Each structure stands twice: as structure tokens, then as C-alpha cells.
XYZ file of C-alpha atoms in Angstrom:
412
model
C 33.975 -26.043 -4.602
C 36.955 -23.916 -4.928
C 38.511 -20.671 -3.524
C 38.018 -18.452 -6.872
C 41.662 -18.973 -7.098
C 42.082 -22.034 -9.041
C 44.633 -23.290 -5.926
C 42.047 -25.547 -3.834
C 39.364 -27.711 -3.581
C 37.312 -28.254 -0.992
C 34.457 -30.383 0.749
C 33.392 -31.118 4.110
C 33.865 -34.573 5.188
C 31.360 -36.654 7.302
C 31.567 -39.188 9.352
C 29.466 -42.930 8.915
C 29.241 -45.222 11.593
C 26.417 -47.589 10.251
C 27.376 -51.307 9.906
C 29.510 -51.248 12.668
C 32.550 -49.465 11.647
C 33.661 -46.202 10.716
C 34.315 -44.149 7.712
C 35.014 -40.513 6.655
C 32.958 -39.456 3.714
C 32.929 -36.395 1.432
C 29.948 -37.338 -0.864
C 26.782 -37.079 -2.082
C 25.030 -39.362 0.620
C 26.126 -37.238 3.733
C 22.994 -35.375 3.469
C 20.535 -38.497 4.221
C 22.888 -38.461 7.412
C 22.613 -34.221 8.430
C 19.172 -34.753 7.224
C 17.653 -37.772 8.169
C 13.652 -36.269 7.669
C 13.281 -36.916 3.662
C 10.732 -33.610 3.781
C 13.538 -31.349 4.257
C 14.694 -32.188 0.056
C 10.898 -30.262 -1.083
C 12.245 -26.977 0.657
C 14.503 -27.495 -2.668
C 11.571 -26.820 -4.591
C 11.715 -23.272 -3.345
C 15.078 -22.155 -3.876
C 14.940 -18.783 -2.845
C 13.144 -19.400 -0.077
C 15.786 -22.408 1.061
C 18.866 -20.102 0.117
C 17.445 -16.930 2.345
C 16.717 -19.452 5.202
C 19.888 -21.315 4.977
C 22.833 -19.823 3.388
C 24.376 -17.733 6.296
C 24.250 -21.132 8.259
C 25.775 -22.828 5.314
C 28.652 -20.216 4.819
C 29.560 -20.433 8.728
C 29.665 -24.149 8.669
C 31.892 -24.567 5.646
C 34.037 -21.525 7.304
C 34.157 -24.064 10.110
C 34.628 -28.170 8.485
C 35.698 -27.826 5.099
C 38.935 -29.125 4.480
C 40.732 -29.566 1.155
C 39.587 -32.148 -1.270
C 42.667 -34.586 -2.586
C 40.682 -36.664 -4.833
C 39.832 -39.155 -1.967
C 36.663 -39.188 -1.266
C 36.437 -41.957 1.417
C 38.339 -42.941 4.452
C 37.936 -46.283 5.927
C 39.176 -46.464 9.711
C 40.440 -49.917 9.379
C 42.760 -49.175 6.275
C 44.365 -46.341 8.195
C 45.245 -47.899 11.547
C 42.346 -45.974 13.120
C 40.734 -47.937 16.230
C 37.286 -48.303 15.149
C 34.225 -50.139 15.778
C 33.345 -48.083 19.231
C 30.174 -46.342 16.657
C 31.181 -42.838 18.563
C 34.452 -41.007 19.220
C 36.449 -42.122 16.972
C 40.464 -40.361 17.424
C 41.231 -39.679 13.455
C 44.025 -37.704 14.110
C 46.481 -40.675 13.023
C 45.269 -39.291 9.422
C 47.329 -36.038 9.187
C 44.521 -34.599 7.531
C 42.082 -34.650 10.377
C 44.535 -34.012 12.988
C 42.833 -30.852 13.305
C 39.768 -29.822 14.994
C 36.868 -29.589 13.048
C 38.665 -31.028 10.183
C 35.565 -33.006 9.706
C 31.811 -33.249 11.163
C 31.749 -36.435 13.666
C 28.878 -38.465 13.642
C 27.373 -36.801 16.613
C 27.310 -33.366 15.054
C 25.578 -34.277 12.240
C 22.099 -32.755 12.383
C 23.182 -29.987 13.243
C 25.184 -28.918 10.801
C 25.829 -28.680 6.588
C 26.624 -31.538 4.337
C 28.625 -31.419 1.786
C 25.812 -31.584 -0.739
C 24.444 -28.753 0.924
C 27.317 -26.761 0.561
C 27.557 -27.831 -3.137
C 23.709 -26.388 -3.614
C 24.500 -23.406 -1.642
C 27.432 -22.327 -3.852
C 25.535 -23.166 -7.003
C 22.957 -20.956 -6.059
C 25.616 -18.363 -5.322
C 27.093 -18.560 -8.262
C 23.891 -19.038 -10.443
C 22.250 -15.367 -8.737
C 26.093 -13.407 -10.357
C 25.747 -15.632 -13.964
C 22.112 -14.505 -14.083
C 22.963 -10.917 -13.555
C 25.144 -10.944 -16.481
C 24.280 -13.594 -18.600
C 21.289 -15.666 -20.253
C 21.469 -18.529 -18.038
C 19.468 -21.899 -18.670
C 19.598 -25.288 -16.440
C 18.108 -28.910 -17.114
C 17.235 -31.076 -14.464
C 17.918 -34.950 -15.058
C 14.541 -36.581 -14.515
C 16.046 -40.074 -13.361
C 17.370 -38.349 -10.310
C 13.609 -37.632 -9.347
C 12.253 -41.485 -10.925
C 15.002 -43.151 -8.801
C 14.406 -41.234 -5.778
C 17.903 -41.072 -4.799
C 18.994 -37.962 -5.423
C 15.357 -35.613 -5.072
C 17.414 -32.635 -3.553
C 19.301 -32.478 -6.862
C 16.768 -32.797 -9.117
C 14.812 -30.136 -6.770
C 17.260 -27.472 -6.895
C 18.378 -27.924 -10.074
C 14.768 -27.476 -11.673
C 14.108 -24.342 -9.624
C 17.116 -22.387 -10.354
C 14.545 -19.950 -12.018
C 13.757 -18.618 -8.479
C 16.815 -16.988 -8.318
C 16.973 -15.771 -11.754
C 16.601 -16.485 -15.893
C 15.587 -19.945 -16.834
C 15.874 -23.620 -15.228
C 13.442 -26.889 -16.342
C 13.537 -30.057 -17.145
C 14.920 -32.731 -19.933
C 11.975 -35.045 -20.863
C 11.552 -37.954 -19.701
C 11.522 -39.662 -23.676
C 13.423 -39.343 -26.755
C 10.176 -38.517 -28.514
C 9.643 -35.768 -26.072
C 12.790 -33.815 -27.151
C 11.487 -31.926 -30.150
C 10.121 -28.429 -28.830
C 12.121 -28.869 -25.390
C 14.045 -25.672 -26.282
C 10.802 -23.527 -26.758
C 10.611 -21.580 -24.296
C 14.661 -20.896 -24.237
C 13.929 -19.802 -27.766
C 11.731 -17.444 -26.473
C 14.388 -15.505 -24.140
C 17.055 -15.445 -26.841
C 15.517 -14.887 -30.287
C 12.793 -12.593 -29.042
C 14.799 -10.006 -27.223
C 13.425 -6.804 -27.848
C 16.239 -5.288 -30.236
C 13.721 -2.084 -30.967
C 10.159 -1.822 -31.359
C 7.148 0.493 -31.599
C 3.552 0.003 -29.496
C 0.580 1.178 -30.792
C -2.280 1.803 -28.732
C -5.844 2.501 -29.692
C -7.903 3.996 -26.255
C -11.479 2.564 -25.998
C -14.217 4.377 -27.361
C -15.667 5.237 -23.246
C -12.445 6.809 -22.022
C -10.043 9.794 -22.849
C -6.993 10.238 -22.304
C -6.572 12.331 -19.093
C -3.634 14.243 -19.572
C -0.232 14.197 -21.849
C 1.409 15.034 -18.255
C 0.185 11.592 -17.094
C 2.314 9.188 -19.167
C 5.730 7.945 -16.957
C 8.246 5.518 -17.435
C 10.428 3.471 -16.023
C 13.596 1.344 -17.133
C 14.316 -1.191 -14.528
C 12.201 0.228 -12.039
C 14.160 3.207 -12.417
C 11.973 6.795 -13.376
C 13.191 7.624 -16.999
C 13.498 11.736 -17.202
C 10.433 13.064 -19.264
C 9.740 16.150 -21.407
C 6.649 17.072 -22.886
C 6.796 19.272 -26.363
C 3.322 19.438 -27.881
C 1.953 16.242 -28.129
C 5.200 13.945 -27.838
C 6.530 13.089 -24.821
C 10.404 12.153 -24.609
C 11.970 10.194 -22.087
C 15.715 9.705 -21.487
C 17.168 12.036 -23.783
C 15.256 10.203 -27.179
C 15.716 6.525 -26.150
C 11.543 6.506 -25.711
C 9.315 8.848 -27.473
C 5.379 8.668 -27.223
C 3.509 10.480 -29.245
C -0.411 10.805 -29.049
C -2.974 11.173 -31.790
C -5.734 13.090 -30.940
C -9.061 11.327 -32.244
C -10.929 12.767 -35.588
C -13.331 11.916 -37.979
C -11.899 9.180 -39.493
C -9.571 7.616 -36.683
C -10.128 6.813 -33.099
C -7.975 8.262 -30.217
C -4.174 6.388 -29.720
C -0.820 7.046 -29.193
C 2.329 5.440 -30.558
C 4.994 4.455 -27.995
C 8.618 4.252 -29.367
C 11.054 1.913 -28.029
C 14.728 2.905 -29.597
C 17.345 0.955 -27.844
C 17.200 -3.125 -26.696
C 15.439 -4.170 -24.077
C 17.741 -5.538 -21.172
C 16.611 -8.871 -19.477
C 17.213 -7.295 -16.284
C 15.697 -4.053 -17.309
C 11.770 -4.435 -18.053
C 9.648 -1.375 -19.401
C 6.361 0.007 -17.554
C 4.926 2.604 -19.150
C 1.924 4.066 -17.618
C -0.807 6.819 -18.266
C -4.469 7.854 -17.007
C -8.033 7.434 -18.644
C -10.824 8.697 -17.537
C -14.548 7.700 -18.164
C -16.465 9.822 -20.275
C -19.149 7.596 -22.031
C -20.902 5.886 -18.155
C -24.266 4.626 -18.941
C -26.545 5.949 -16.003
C -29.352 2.976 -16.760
C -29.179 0.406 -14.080
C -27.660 -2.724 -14.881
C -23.543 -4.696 -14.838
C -21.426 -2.995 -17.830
C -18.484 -3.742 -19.171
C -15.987 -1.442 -21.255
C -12.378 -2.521 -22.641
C -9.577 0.419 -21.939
C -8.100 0.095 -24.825
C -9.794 -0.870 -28.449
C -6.235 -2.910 -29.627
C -2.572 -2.611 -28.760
C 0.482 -4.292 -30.642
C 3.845 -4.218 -30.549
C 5.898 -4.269 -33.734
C 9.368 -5.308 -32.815
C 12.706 -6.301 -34.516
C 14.609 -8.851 -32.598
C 18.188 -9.453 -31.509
C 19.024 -11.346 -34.462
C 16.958 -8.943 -37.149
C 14.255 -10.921 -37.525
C 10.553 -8.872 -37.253
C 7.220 -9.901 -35.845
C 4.249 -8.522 -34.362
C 2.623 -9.433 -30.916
C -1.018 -7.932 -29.501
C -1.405 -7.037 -25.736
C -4.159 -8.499 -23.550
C -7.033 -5.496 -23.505
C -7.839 -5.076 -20.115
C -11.999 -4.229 -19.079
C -13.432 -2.740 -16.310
C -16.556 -3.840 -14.927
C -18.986 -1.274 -13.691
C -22.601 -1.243 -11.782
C -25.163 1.451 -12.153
C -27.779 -0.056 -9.304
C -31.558 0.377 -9.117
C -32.355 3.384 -7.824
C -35.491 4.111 -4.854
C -38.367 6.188 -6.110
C -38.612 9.416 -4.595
C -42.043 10.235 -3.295
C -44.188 12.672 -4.459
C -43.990 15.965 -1.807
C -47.152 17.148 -2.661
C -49.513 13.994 -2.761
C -53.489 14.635 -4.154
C -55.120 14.143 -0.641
C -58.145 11.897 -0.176
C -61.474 13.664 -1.994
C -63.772 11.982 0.903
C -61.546 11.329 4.099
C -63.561 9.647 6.727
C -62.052 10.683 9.918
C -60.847 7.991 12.671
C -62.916 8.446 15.682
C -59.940 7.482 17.685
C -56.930 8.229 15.767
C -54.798 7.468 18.964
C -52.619 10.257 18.239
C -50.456 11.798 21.718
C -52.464 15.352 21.822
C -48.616 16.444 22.969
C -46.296 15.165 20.425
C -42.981 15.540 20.947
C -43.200 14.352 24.996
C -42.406 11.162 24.549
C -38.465 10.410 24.981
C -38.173 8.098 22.395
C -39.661 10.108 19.477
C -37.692 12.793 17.371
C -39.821 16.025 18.995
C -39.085 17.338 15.236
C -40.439 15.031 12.846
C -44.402 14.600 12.649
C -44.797 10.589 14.219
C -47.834 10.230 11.821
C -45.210 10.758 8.807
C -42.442 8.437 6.917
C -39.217 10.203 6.591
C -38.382 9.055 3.113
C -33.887 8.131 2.350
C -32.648 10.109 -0.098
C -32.159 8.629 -3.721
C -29.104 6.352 -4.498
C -26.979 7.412 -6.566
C -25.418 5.177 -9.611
C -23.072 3.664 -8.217
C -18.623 4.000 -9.453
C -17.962 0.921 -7.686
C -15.674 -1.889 -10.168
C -15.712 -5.818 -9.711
C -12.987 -5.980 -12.905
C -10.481 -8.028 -11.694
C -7.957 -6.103 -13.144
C -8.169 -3.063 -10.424
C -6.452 -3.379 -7.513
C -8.259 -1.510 -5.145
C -11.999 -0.499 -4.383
C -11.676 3.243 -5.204
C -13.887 5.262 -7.179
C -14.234 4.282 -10.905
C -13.345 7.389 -13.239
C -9.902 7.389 -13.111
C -7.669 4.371 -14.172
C -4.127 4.342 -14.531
C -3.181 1.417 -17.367
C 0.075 -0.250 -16.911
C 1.699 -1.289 -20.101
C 4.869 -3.744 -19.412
C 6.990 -5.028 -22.185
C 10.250 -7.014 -20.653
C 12.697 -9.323 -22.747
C 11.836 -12.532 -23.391
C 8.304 -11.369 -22.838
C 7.006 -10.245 -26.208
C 3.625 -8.757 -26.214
C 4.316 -7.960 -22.290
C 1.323 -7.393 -19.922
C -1.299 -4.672 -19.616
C -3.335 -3.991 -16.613
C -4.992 -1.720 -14.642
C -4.953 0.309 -11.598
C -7.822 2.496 -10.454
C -6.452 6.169 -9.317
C -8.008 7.370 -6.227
C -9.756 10.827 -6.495
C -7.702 13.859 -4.952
């Protein structure tokens, strides 16, 4: 690594006493010798989680041993008049270089401190989290480093670059595997949003609740809104929605226009609120889709045109069986024959564990259920009452078609 000047290079060097003499390394290998528990190379697999956890212990490290790189990448003791072959405490300070302290990590401080190679990760994730934010970034991990199992903590990190932003995978493993490999990349760059209109047609069971209910935001950010009539504006004209009222002849929808490209770091979420107005009130599981069909027509970054549906979200409802309620004036019995010992307290009401209100020779009948507004669509993300339901509608670069789901909206 350098110092963003273009003056220096740098790497920490470690030191090797295996086979009975010592050497000075700044290589790959160090970090079987910081490391020497192979598991540590899958925390690789979750970069961000491995760059949180580590870097600030990295950074203080190479603060502390790095020293500048000259192209020499090994230092044997016995080619440089060092006394060697004690396997600890070796004096290098005959090598001007590591006169210094902590010019270098000795073989005793090893596990406890950063290789070389982990330094090299760390600054690659560094610099891969400012390319992202600017840039389309892609990354292709060599699948013999993984087959050979030499080098697992590159081809780890390298493949999961994506945690930290844009796009990372890996080459295949054959020649005949090639074709297509670039999918998915094609995906990010030709299908960038350039402009684009969604159409959405609400299910036949739900209305729209109110105009006042659409919002947007750009990047997580709240876009301003104004409402004129039935079009809503947001950011000055950059988003217009306008909804279509439902007639004779066409069903209730609302066109959602998106005038300016779609930033990869900027995704869309436009949201509004249905309600229910067609719930069956026979017992039994229904099921009802929000929304009846909604595409987006876009033109991409390079002009090209296409259209792409969204997944229709459903909601699940249950309207349960409900208790009969008993008749309050029952036809009594035309030819009682009365019980010569009914066993009946001649002083109800005495006894302390009897309600002194309610007749003991009479069942208090539970009120009815009611149908019930409970949801098991796996779409909602909470167990309030069904009636109102926000929809999401998502639409990101490199995401054509985006995502729509739901959200229930809890009652006031």
C-alpha cells in the first residue's frame, strides 16, 4: 500500500523462525503465522462484518510496524551478518532498516498483531467502500486460490466485496462456463433506470385511501410533495403521480412518473394506503391481491426500452366460525314434571363462591365472535388490524421491476 502520495510503499515485515533460522518476511504467508487457527480466513466471507471488527486494530498496527517497501521482500539473517539460529530475539538492527523499534513484528508478537496480508485486505476494503460510492464497481475472485487452498482469505474477501458495496463474484471454474458470466454485471449497467413510468392497477377489494397518502423518498431522503387535484408532484416535477379514479370501463390505478435517472446509490420507495372495502363476512381463509398488475416501462442508460412487471403482493385474511347465540326467550316445556328434590340452596346467593347476581340454575352464554381482521400474508409485517395497508413500491438501479410489499397500518 501507499501513502496517497505516490512517494512510498509500504508493508509490515514479519519475522520466521521455522527450520531453525531466521528470516524477515513481507509476504503473503505472514498471515498463517499472526493467524495460525485456519477458521479465522471464513470471517472473510463476511466482509463487513470482518472490516467493522477489525479495521481500527488494523489501522493502529500498521501506524505502529509498517516500514517502507524497497522491492525486497525477504531478509535472510545469515546473508546479512545477523547472529541467528537462537529461534527468539534475534538483534536486526545490523540491517539499517530495522534499526528501529517496531520496524518489524518479531516472532513473539505475532498473534497478536496484523499481517501484512491483513493490512493489504483492510486497505482494499477501504478503498473499495470510496470506489463504490462513486463508481460501478465489479470484482472476480480467482477460483484456484479457493481449489488450492492456499490462499482461502483471498479468494474470501475478494468474492464478498459486495458486502461493502456494488458487485463482487466469481470467474468460473471452466472455459465453457464463461459465456453468461457477465449477466448479472449486465444487469447493473445496461438497465439503469434512465426514465420510466409505473403503472399500477389497485385490486378490485381495496380503494385507494387518500391522494394525501402517497410519499416518496430518493435515497431514503423525503422528496417535497404537492397535491393539485388528482396529481401529486414531488421534488419540484422530477416525480409526478397521477391517479385515475375507477369508471365503467376501467378499473381504479394511478400512473407514477419517474423523470430523471435513477442513481445506484439513490433507490425509489414510493408508498400509499388501501383500504378494504370488498371483506367477505362468510367464515372461511381468503385471499385478495393489492394490486390487479403493475409494470414499469423504462428507457435505459444507453436508450434502449423494455418493460418489467412487479411482484403483486396478497393478503391473507380469516373470517372464523362464529358461536350461536341462544335464543332469550326459549318455548318452555308444555308438561314439566317437577324434581321432587331439585337440590336447589333455598338462599341463593350465600354461598361465597357463587356470583350472588347470576341465577346458579342458569348458563351465562359469551357473547358472539366477531369475524375476525387478523392476516397470516407473509407480506405484513406486523399483527395489526387488517383494513389498512400501506404498499411499498421500490424501484432501485440495477433492479428493474424493483420490489413491492406490504405493510399493515395500525388503526389511530
Amino acid at each position: 500500500w501507499g501513502d496517497g502520495q505516490g512517494n512510498n510503499i509500504f508493508s509490515i515485515y514479519s519475522e520466521n523462525t521455522s527450520n531453525g533460522e531466521e528470516n524477515l518476511y513481507a509476504s503473503h504467508e505472514t498471515i498463517d503465522w499472526h493467524h495460525p487457527d485456519a477458521s479465522y480466513y471464513d470471517e472473510f466471507t463476511d466482509l463487513l462484518n470482518w472490516y467493522n471488527t477489525n479495521s481500527a486494530d488494523i489501522a493502529a498496527d500498521m501506524q505502529t510496524y509498517q516500514n517502507t517497501y524497497d522491492h525486497t521482500g525477504q531478509y535472510k539473517a545469515n546473508a546479512y551478518g545477523v547472529t541467528s539460529g537462537q529461534g527468539s530475539n534475534t538483534d536486526w538492527s545490523v540491517i539499517p532498516k530495522f534499526a528501529a523499534a517496531n520496524s518489524y513484528v518479531s516472532a513473539e508478537d505475532e498473534e497478536n498483531t496484523a499481517s501484512a496480508a491483513d493490512a493489504a485486505i483492510y486497505m482494499v476494503a477501504r478503498e473499495w467502500i470510496q470506489i463504490a460510492q462513486k463508481y460501478n464497481a465489479y470484482a472476480y475472485a480467482d477460483p484456484r486460490y479457493q481449489s488450492q487452498g492456499k490462499y482461502t482469505w483471498a479468494y474470501n474477501a475478494i468474492s464478498n466485496l459486495s458486502d461493502l458495496g456494488d458487485f463482487s463474484s466469481v470467474i468460473p471454474a471452466t472455459v465453457d462456463q464463461y459465456d453468461g458470466m457477465f449477466d448479472a454485471v449486465k444487469s447493473t449497467v445496461l438497465y439503469d433506470i434512465n426514465q420510466g413510468t409505473v403503472k399500477d392497477v389497485i385490486g378490485d377489494a381495496f380503494d385507494l385511501t387518500d391522494l394525501s397518502s402517497f410519499a416518496l423518498t430518493v435515497g431514503g431522503v423525503a422528496a417535497t410533495k404537492e397535491v393539485n387535484g388528482n396529481t401529486i408532484t414531488f421534488n419540484g416535477g422530477d416525480y409526478v403521480v397521477t391517479y385515475y379514479p375507477a369508471t365503467e370501463d376501467q378499473a381504479e390505478y394511478f400512473t407514477w412518473e419517474i423523470k430523471v435517472p435513477v442513481e445506484s446509490t439513490d433507490s425509489l420507495q414510493l408508498t400509499y394506503t388501501l383500504t378494504l372495502v370488498d371483506k367477505s363476512t362468510v367464515p372461511g381463509d381468503y385471499t385478495e391481491p393489492t394490486n390487479e398488475e403493475a409494470v414499469l416501462d423504462y428507457t435505459s442508460t444507453t436508450g434502449e426500452t423494455g418493460e418489467e412487471p412487479f411482484p403483486v403482493p396478497e393478503v391473507t385474511y380469516t373470517v372464523p366460525e362464529t358461536d350461536p347465540t341462544p335464543d332469550p326467550d326459549p318455548d318452555p316445556d308444555p308438561d314439566p314434571t317437577p324434581d321432587p328434590d331439585p337440590g336447589v340452596d333455598p338462599n341463593p346467593g350465600t354461598d361465597p363462591d357463587t356470583d350472588p347476581d347470576t341465577d346458579p340454575g342458569t348458563e351465562t352464554p359469551s357473547a358472539p365472535s366477531q369475524p375476525s381482521d387478523s392476516t397470516t400474508s407473509p407480506q405484513t409485517d406486523d399483527n395489526a388490524p387488517l383494513g389498512l395497508l400501506t404498499v411499498v413500491v421500490l424501484v432501485s438501479a440495477g433492479a428493474l421491476g424493483g420490489l413491492m410489499v406490504l405493510r399493515k397500518s395500525r388503526k389511530s
